């Protein structure tokens, strides 16, 4: 079965409209899911463990008689790690170490500050970690140990005291690589529950599960709906849309490499988006030929074919400058600049979740082990949001320590403005600190 | 009319339950509002300016014939500034300057980083400002110039190129102090529209209003519902709950000062929350006496009375250590530590939006002119979120530039993990970069 990939040309009249249509993605909200999730959350809030136990037994087809059955002890996590083939265990450890090093840099950058004014007033900002965090890890097919590392390690580096991981085990089947990743990442507690009931338990707390301050990690539509609903009671990370790659190529990279990079995004799921921008029509044809050649060799070729046919594109642009402009409009989750001297183009990019520079920087290296996080803003949200990081597990508090002298000058300013806004108690509160005029 | 304030004692049996009940606040969602807002947003998305014009004429009781009528030029902003009484203008300028200085510190802290590994691989994080931001400013009674400064200046300091402020002018009435604040803060454009229609215009863009990347600023229930709905298309700040103050007092501050600090929160609105924790029963009685004495002098006494009766409390605690523990559970928006040597207690606080240390640091000084932001996390969200800051108008991009040598070692690790996750295109993409073994 062949594959037909959309070809676009930036000089054609309808290009902007075509691009907008290609990029358009609206997460559908399903009323049935919304209502099921609302019921489950309400029930977990009201009945706690009893509700979590019932839903878990029903949805995951298990027969636990109490919540204790869902806990996986540190011994079992360690045993899972030891059960892995040597190369796999080694790879997980290398990845974890590199992720930790990168995220330690993030922590170093954010230390807070404090400064003292001439009158003795001290102003500043303090950075503290969250107390307790929940990490949602999907069960079944999409159970990715790399996600465990990418979600748990930043929390650990931030100094979060308790990291509670929930991972459903449908039919009681555990993923040893996921448990091994939890051991390596230093997760505090692993509970084999999932779905909206797990999100509810983490957000509201139960007799056996302490309420957390934030819930992160990917999940299905039920989990996403539940996270949206508990937002405010706890923090959440972004609700991720389909994954995307945008490759800017000057035509100097082996076309097989670019084709495979596009596949690596497309294989994720049928809604994933893989787009290449290139000024060289001849090279675009070579990449297309590589796609046709390599597709039959891919185990996940059906997913790749659907995703590339429905949402992929090979775009001929005027030049690399125009490619950068289009890249800024797309604000891709993953942006590969596969070109000679990539920095010249990187300097023109304002919006991207992660930028992979030069032809050796394949997205897949970043997905697993370079060090930067693979949880990145999707669906053009890189215009205003950031990769998951240590900063997502920290928060700031302002510090204001006004001296008696400071209260004299600041008090008059505050009172003037407070009266202007009609807030007299604000004004009086400032004025009470003023010394009587001599 | 007297005021009856709740007295609690941390040693009494039901204290924890009483405190939980006191703190419980659930933002009610109103189906009528939700459905009206959904309709307006849909209409603005579909019909653009025509819809914005119709809704504005209807809801704000004005008779504009085109969108141009809603623009307030820089000349008019400057004229508003010049029309203010000298002292008021001076106070606004001092406040703006101090806010700018504090937020410049925030910007200095976040510069991004980059490091090169021995094999030449470069990893880093780049910080860039958002392109375009919308600031919502309420019209009518709750139009606060200080909010204009607190929302616009961090965006300006971050380097946001375009700051678009929307402010409804019901019946055509403009607030000169708000316009003056926009002039001082360096707002790019002011448009006199409001409500869900303004939020929709900013999020989706119209022919005359460019779509923004993020919308910040307070608003009524319609505005809050609209912001929630456009979240994802654009970024938003937190949806704020009622404002709160928690005063930890060791009994050494003039009780009038503490009473007035509680009032300054309570006067905001009837749902505002003002709580004092103190180990000294005699002192609590003094504060209560001050409350009775001072309340009749307050122009907003009705609001204060309702808010303090319904949601306020004077809490006798065992000691200041226990006060700090309770403060961590409350995670207040504003925390005053009105005590001798306040730093000893501040060191025990993990969660607070802003901490006001020492008896001269009244919250009102911070509300207007100390420099730190007055947009702070409410309703216990200080457990996981931060004051509004420059960082809310910046985002990070990860940078990965893998060397050829780096691709050899990282490629093997990535391929091992990718095969483990069943993502073969990821694995092959890494492997294609491996040099053939000699």
mmCIF file of C-alpha atoms in Angstrom, chain B residues 28-218:
data_model
loop_
_atom_site.group_PDB
_atom_site.id
_atom_site.type_symbol
_atom_site.label_atom_id
_atom_site.label_comp_id
_atom_site.label_asym_id
_atom_site.label_seq_id
_atom_site.Cartn_x
_atom_site.Cartn_y
_atom_site.Cartn_z
ATOM 1 C CA UNK B 28 -19.508 28.124 41.745
ATOM 2 C CA UNK B 29 -19.994 27.575 38.042
ATOM 3 C CA UNK B 30 -23.163 29.093 36.731
ATOM 4 C CA UNK B 31 -24.679 27.223 33.792
ATOM 5 C CA UNK B 32 -26.366 30.353 32.446
ATOM 6 C CA UNK B 33 -23.049 32.198 32.396
ATOM 7 C CA UNK B 34 -21.241 29.226 30.848
ATOM 8 C CA UNK B 35 -23.745 28.947 28.062
ATOM 9 C CA UNK B 36 -23.872 32.702 27.373
ATOM 10 C CA UNK B 37 -20.081 32.824 27.223
ATOM 11 C CA UNK B 38 -19.882 29.816 24.892
ATOM 12 C CA UNK B 39 -22.299 31.516 22.503
ATOM 13 C CA UNK B 40 -20.441 34.835 22.560
ATOM 14 C CA UNK B 41 -17.052 33.195 21.964
ATOM 15 C CA UNK B 42 -18.411 31.125 19.097
ATOM 16 C CA UNK B 43 -19.944 34.217 17.563
ATOM 17 C CA UNK B 44 -16.773 36.296 17.881
ATOM 18 C CA UNK B 45 -14.761 33.447 16.372
ATOM 19 C CA UNK B 46 -17.167 33.216 13.430
ATOM 20 C CA UNK B 47 -18.041 36.869 12.783
ATOM 21 C CA UNK B 48 -15.111 38.761 14.258
ATOM 22 C CA UNK B 49 -15.418 42.535 14.531
ATOM 23 C CA UNK B 50 -19.137 42.585 13.668
ATOM 24 C CA UNK B 51 -19.906 40.429 16.708
ATOM 25 C CA UNK B 52 -17.578 42.401 18.999
ATOM 26 C CA UNK B 53 -19.220 45.642 17.912
ATOM 27 C CA UNK B 54 -22.757 44.359 18.504
ATOM 28 C CA UNK B 55 -22.060 42.876 21.932
ATOM 29 C CA UNK B 56 -20.160 45.956 23.061
ATOM 30 C CA UNK B 57 -22.926 48.323 21.984
ATOM 31 C CA UNK B 58 -25.478 46.140 23.716
ATOM 32 C CA UNK B 59 -23.716 45.294 26.991
ATOM 33 C CA UNK B 60 -21.912 48.587 27.533
ATOM 34 C CA UNK B 61 -24.841 50.725 26.326
ATOM 35 C CA UNK B 62 -22.790 52.618 23.746
ATOM 36 C CA UNK B 63 -23.501 53.390 20.079
ATOM 37 C CA UNK B 64 -20.286 52.807 18.165
ATOM 38 C CA UNK B 65 -20.611 52.474 14.391
ATOM 39 C CA UNK B 66 -17.272 50.772 13.893
ATOM 40 C CA UNK B 67 -14.373 49.215 15.786
ATOM 41 C CA UNK B 68 -12.247 52.347 15.333
ATOM 42 C CA UNK B 69 -14.484 54.081 17.876
ATOM 43 C CA UNK B 70 -13.142 51.763 20.581
ATOM 44 C CA UNK B 71 -9.494 52.681 20.172
ATOM 45 C CA UNK B 72 -7.984 55.126 22.631
ATOM 46 C CA UNK B 73 -4.932 56.737 21.083
ATOM 47 C CA UNK B 74 -1.627 57.349 22.851
ATOM 48 C CA UNK B 75 -2.460 61.061 22.847
ATOM 49 C CA UNK B 76 -5.569 60.456 24.930
ATOM 50 C CA UNK B 77 -3.628 58.219 27.338
ATOM 51 C CA UNK B 78 -0.996 60.909 27.759
ATOM 52 C CA UNK B 79 -3.695 63.545 28.259
ATOM 53 C CA UNK B 80 -5.286 61.373 30.962
ATOM 54 C CA UNK B 81 -1.927 61.200 32.716
ATOM 55 C CA UNK B 82 -1.502 64.959 32.539
ATOM 56 C CA UNK B 83 -5.021 65.546 33.821
ATOM 57 C CA UNK B 84 -4.332 63.842 37.162
ATOM 58 C CA UNK B 85 -3.677 65.845 40.321
ATOM 59 C CA UNK B 86 0.088 66.178 40.777
ATOM 60 C CA UNK B 87 0.324 63.980 43.877
ATOM 61 C CA UNK B 88 -1.631 61.189 42.229
ATOM 62 C CA UNK B 89 0.461 61.295 39.094
ATOM 63 C CA UNK B 90 3.634 61.316 41.157
ATOM 64 C CA UNK B 91 2.433 58.329 43.212
ATOM 65 C CA UNK B 92 1.611 56.328 40.085
ATOM 66 C CA UNK B 93 5.044 57.074 38.679
ATOM 67 C CA UNK B 94 6.858 56.089 41.891
ATOM 68 C CA UNK B 95 4.854 52.859 42.044
ATOM 69 C CA UNK B 96 5.580 52.073 38.380
ATOM 70 C CA UNK B 97 9.296 52.706 38.812
ATOM 71 C CA UNK B 98 9.519 50.456 41.870
ATOM 72 C CA UNK B 99 7.505 47.697 40.199
ATOM 73 C CA UNK B 100 9.829 47.902 37.201
ATOM 74 C CA UNK B 101 12.965 47.638 39.366
ATOM 75 C CA UNK B 102 11.690 44.521 41.152
ATOM 76 C CA UNK B 103 10.640 42.820 37.929
ATOM 77 C CA UNK B 104 13.965 43.640 36.266
ATOM 78 C CA UNK B 105 15.510 41.454 38.984
ATOM 79 C CA UNK B 106 13.245 38.628 37.950
ATOM 80 C CA UNK B 107 14.365 39.038 34.389
ATOM 81 C CA UNK B 108 18.037 39.024 35.389
ATOM 82 C CA UNK B 109 17.527 35.752 37.190
ATOM 83 C CA UNK B 110 16.265 33.934 34.127
ATOM 84 C CA UNK B 111 18.826 34.189 31.384
ATOM 85 C CA UNK B 112 18.884 30.679 29.991
ATOM 86 C CA UNK B 113 21.988 28.527 29.894
ATOM 87 C CA UNK B 114 24.088 26.382 27.625
ATOM 88 C CA UNK B 115 26.844 23.869 28.231
ATOM 89 C CA UNK B 116 29.164 21.899 25.994
ATOM 90 C CA UNK B 117 29.974 18.283 26.710
ATOM 91 C CA UNK B 118 33.450 16.794 26.101
ATOM 92 C CA UNK B 119 32.332 15.290 22.765
ATOM 93 C CA UNK B 120 31.158 18.695 21.514
ATOM 94 C CA UNK B 121 27.444 18.196 22.111
ATOM 95 C CA UNK B 122 25.799 21.457 23.217
ATOM 96 C CA UNK B 123 22.699 21.458 25.439
ATOM 97 C CA UNK B 124 20.860 24.455 26.736
ATOM 98 C CA UNK B 125 17.741 26.412 27.358
ATOM 99 C CA UNK B 126 16.768 29.642 25.684
ATOM 100 C CA UNK B 127 14.408 32.238 27.146
ATOM 101 C CA UNK B 128 12.283 34.347 24.800
ATOM 102 C CA UNK B 129 9.421 36.763 25.419
ATOM 103 C CA UNK B 130 5.900 36.212 24.174
ATOM 104 C CA UNK B 131 5.135 38.173 21.011
ATOM 105 C CA UNK B 132 1.803 39.709 21.944
ATOM 106 C CA UNK B 133 -0.159 39.832 25.176
ATOM 107 C CA UNK B 134 -3.684 40.920 26.098
ATOM 108 C CA UNK B 135 -4.414 42.572 29.432
ATOM 109 C CA UNK B 136 -7.973 42.581 30.685
ATOM 110 C CA UNK B 137 -8.857 45.519 32.925
ATOM 111 C CA UNK B 138 -12.346 45.603 34.449
ATOM 112 C CA UNK B 139 -14.451 48.694 33.921
ATOM 113 C CA UNK B 140 -16.745 50.393 36.373
ATOM 114 C CA UNK B 141 -16.264 50.187 40.139
ATOM 115 C CA UNK B 142 -13.448 47.685 40.244
ATOM 116 C CA UNK B 143 -11.217 49.562 37.770
ATOM 117 C CA UNK B 144 -7.879 49.658 39.501
ATOM 118 C CA UNK B 145 -4.951 51.566 38.008
ATOM 119 C CA UNK B 146 -2.613 49.565 40.244
ATOM 120 C CA UNK B 147 -3.727 46.404 38.408
ATOM 121 C CA UNK B 148 -2.776 47.981 35.090
ATOM 122 C CA UNK B 149 0.742 48.563 36.406
ATOM 123 C CA UNK B 150 1.013 45.100 37.975
ATOM 124 C CA UNK B 151 -0.098 43.299 34.801
ATOM 125 C CA UNK B 152 1.533 45.435 32.120
ATOM 126 C CA UNK B 153 4.949 46.191 33.599
ATOM 127 C CA UNK B 154 6.101 42.555 33.923
ATOM 128 C CA UNK B 155 5.116 41.994 30.271
ATOM 129 C CA UNK B 156 7.017 45.113 29.235
ATOM 130 C CA UNK B 157 10.088 44.070 31.240
ATOM 131 C CA UNK B 158 9.931 40.599 29.687
ATOM 132 C CA UNK B 159 10.245 42.232 26.270
ATOM 133 C CA UNK B 160 6.737 41.561 24.955
ATOM 134 C CA UNK B 161 6.531 43.630 21.768
ATOM 135 C CA UNK B 162 2.798 44.323 21.841
ATOM 136 C CA UNK B 163 0.673 44.784 24.939
ATOM 137 C CA UNK B 164 -3.001 45.175 24.099
ATOM 138 C CA UNK B 165 -5.214 46.347 26.935
ATOM 139 C CA UNK B 166 -8.974 45.947 26.835
ATOM 140 C CA UNK B 167 -11.130 47.873 29.288
ATOM 141 C CA UNK B 168 -14.889 48.170 28.959
ATOM 142 C CA UNK B 169 -16.403 51.640 29.384
ATOM 143 C CA UNK B 170 -20.025 51.033 30.383
ATOM 144 C CA UNK B 171 -22.125 54.016 29.279
ATOM 145 C CA UNK B 172 -18.980 55.414 27.713
ATOM 146 C CA UNK B 173 -17.451 56.400 31.051
ATOM 147 C CA UNK B 174 -13.657 56.273 31.056
ATOM 148 C CA UNK B 175 -11.500 56.046 34.179
ATOM 149 C CA UNK B 176 -8.737 58.644 33.757
ATOM 150 C CA UNK B 177 -6.471 57.040 36.365
ATOM 151 C CA UNK B 178 -6.642 53.692 34.539
ATOM 152 C CA UNK B 179 -5.749 55.362 31.235
ATOM 153 C CA UNK B 180 -2.925 57.240 32.937
ATOM 154 C CA UNK B 181 -1.572 53.962 34.310
ATOM 155 C CA UNK B 182 -1.640 52.494 30.790
ATOM 156 C CA UNK B 183 0.412 55.469 29.576
ATOM 157 C CA UNK B 184 2.974 55.013 32.356
ATOM 158 C CA UNK B 185 3.190 51.240 31.886
ATOM 159 C CA UNK B 186 3.832 51.570 28.155
ATOM 160 C CA UNK B 187 0.769 49.686 26.920
ATOM 161 C CA UNK B 188 0.844 49.468 23.102
ATOM 162 C CA UNK B 189 -2.867 49.803 22.429
ATOM 163 C CA UNK B 190 -6.005 50.397 24.518
ATOM 164 C CA UNK B 191 -9.396 49.184 23.279
ATOM 165 C CA UNK B 192 -12.596 49.999 25.167
ATOM 166 C CA UNK B 193 -14.243 46.607 24.916
ATOM 167 C CA UNK B 194 -14.827 44.068 27.666
ATOM 168 C CA UNK B 195 -16.614 40.899 28.688
ATOM 169 C CA UNK B 196 -16.400 37.554 26.928
ATOM 170 C CA UNK B 197 -16.445 39.364 23.564
ATOM 171 C CA UNK B 198 -13.141 41.089 24.387
ATOM 172 C CA UNK B 199 -11.587 37.807 25.551
ATOM 173 C CA UNK B 200 -12.741 36.150 22.309
ATOM 174 C CA UNK B 201 -11.349 38.966 20.163
ATOM 175 C CA UNK B 202 -7.961 38.724 21.873
ATOM 176 C CA UNK B 203 -7.838 34.920 21.676
ATOM 177 C CA UNK B 204 -9.029 34.387 18.112
ATOM 178 C CA UNK B 205 -8.146 37.720 16.562
ATOM 179 C CA UNK B 206 -10.424 39.790 14.301
ATOM 180 C CA UNK B 207 -9.744 42.012 11.294
ATOM 181 C CA UNK B 208 -8.875 44.914 13.577
ATOM 182 C CA UNK B 209 -7.443 43.076 16.582
ATOM 183 C CA UNK B 210 -4.473 40.741 16.218
ATOM 184 C CA UNK B 211 -4.737 37.470 18.144
ATOM 185 C CA UNK B 212 -2.566 37.497 21.270
ATOM 186 C CA UNK B 213 -0.535 34.683 22.817
ATOM 187 C CA UNK B 214 -1.696 35.125 26.401
ATOM 188 C CA UNK B 215 -4.453 36.941 28.277
ATOM 189 C CA UNK B 216 -3.954 38.126 31.851
ATOM 190 C CA UNK B 217 -5.858 40.279 34.286
ATOM 191 C CA UNK B 218 -8.902 40.073 36.534
#
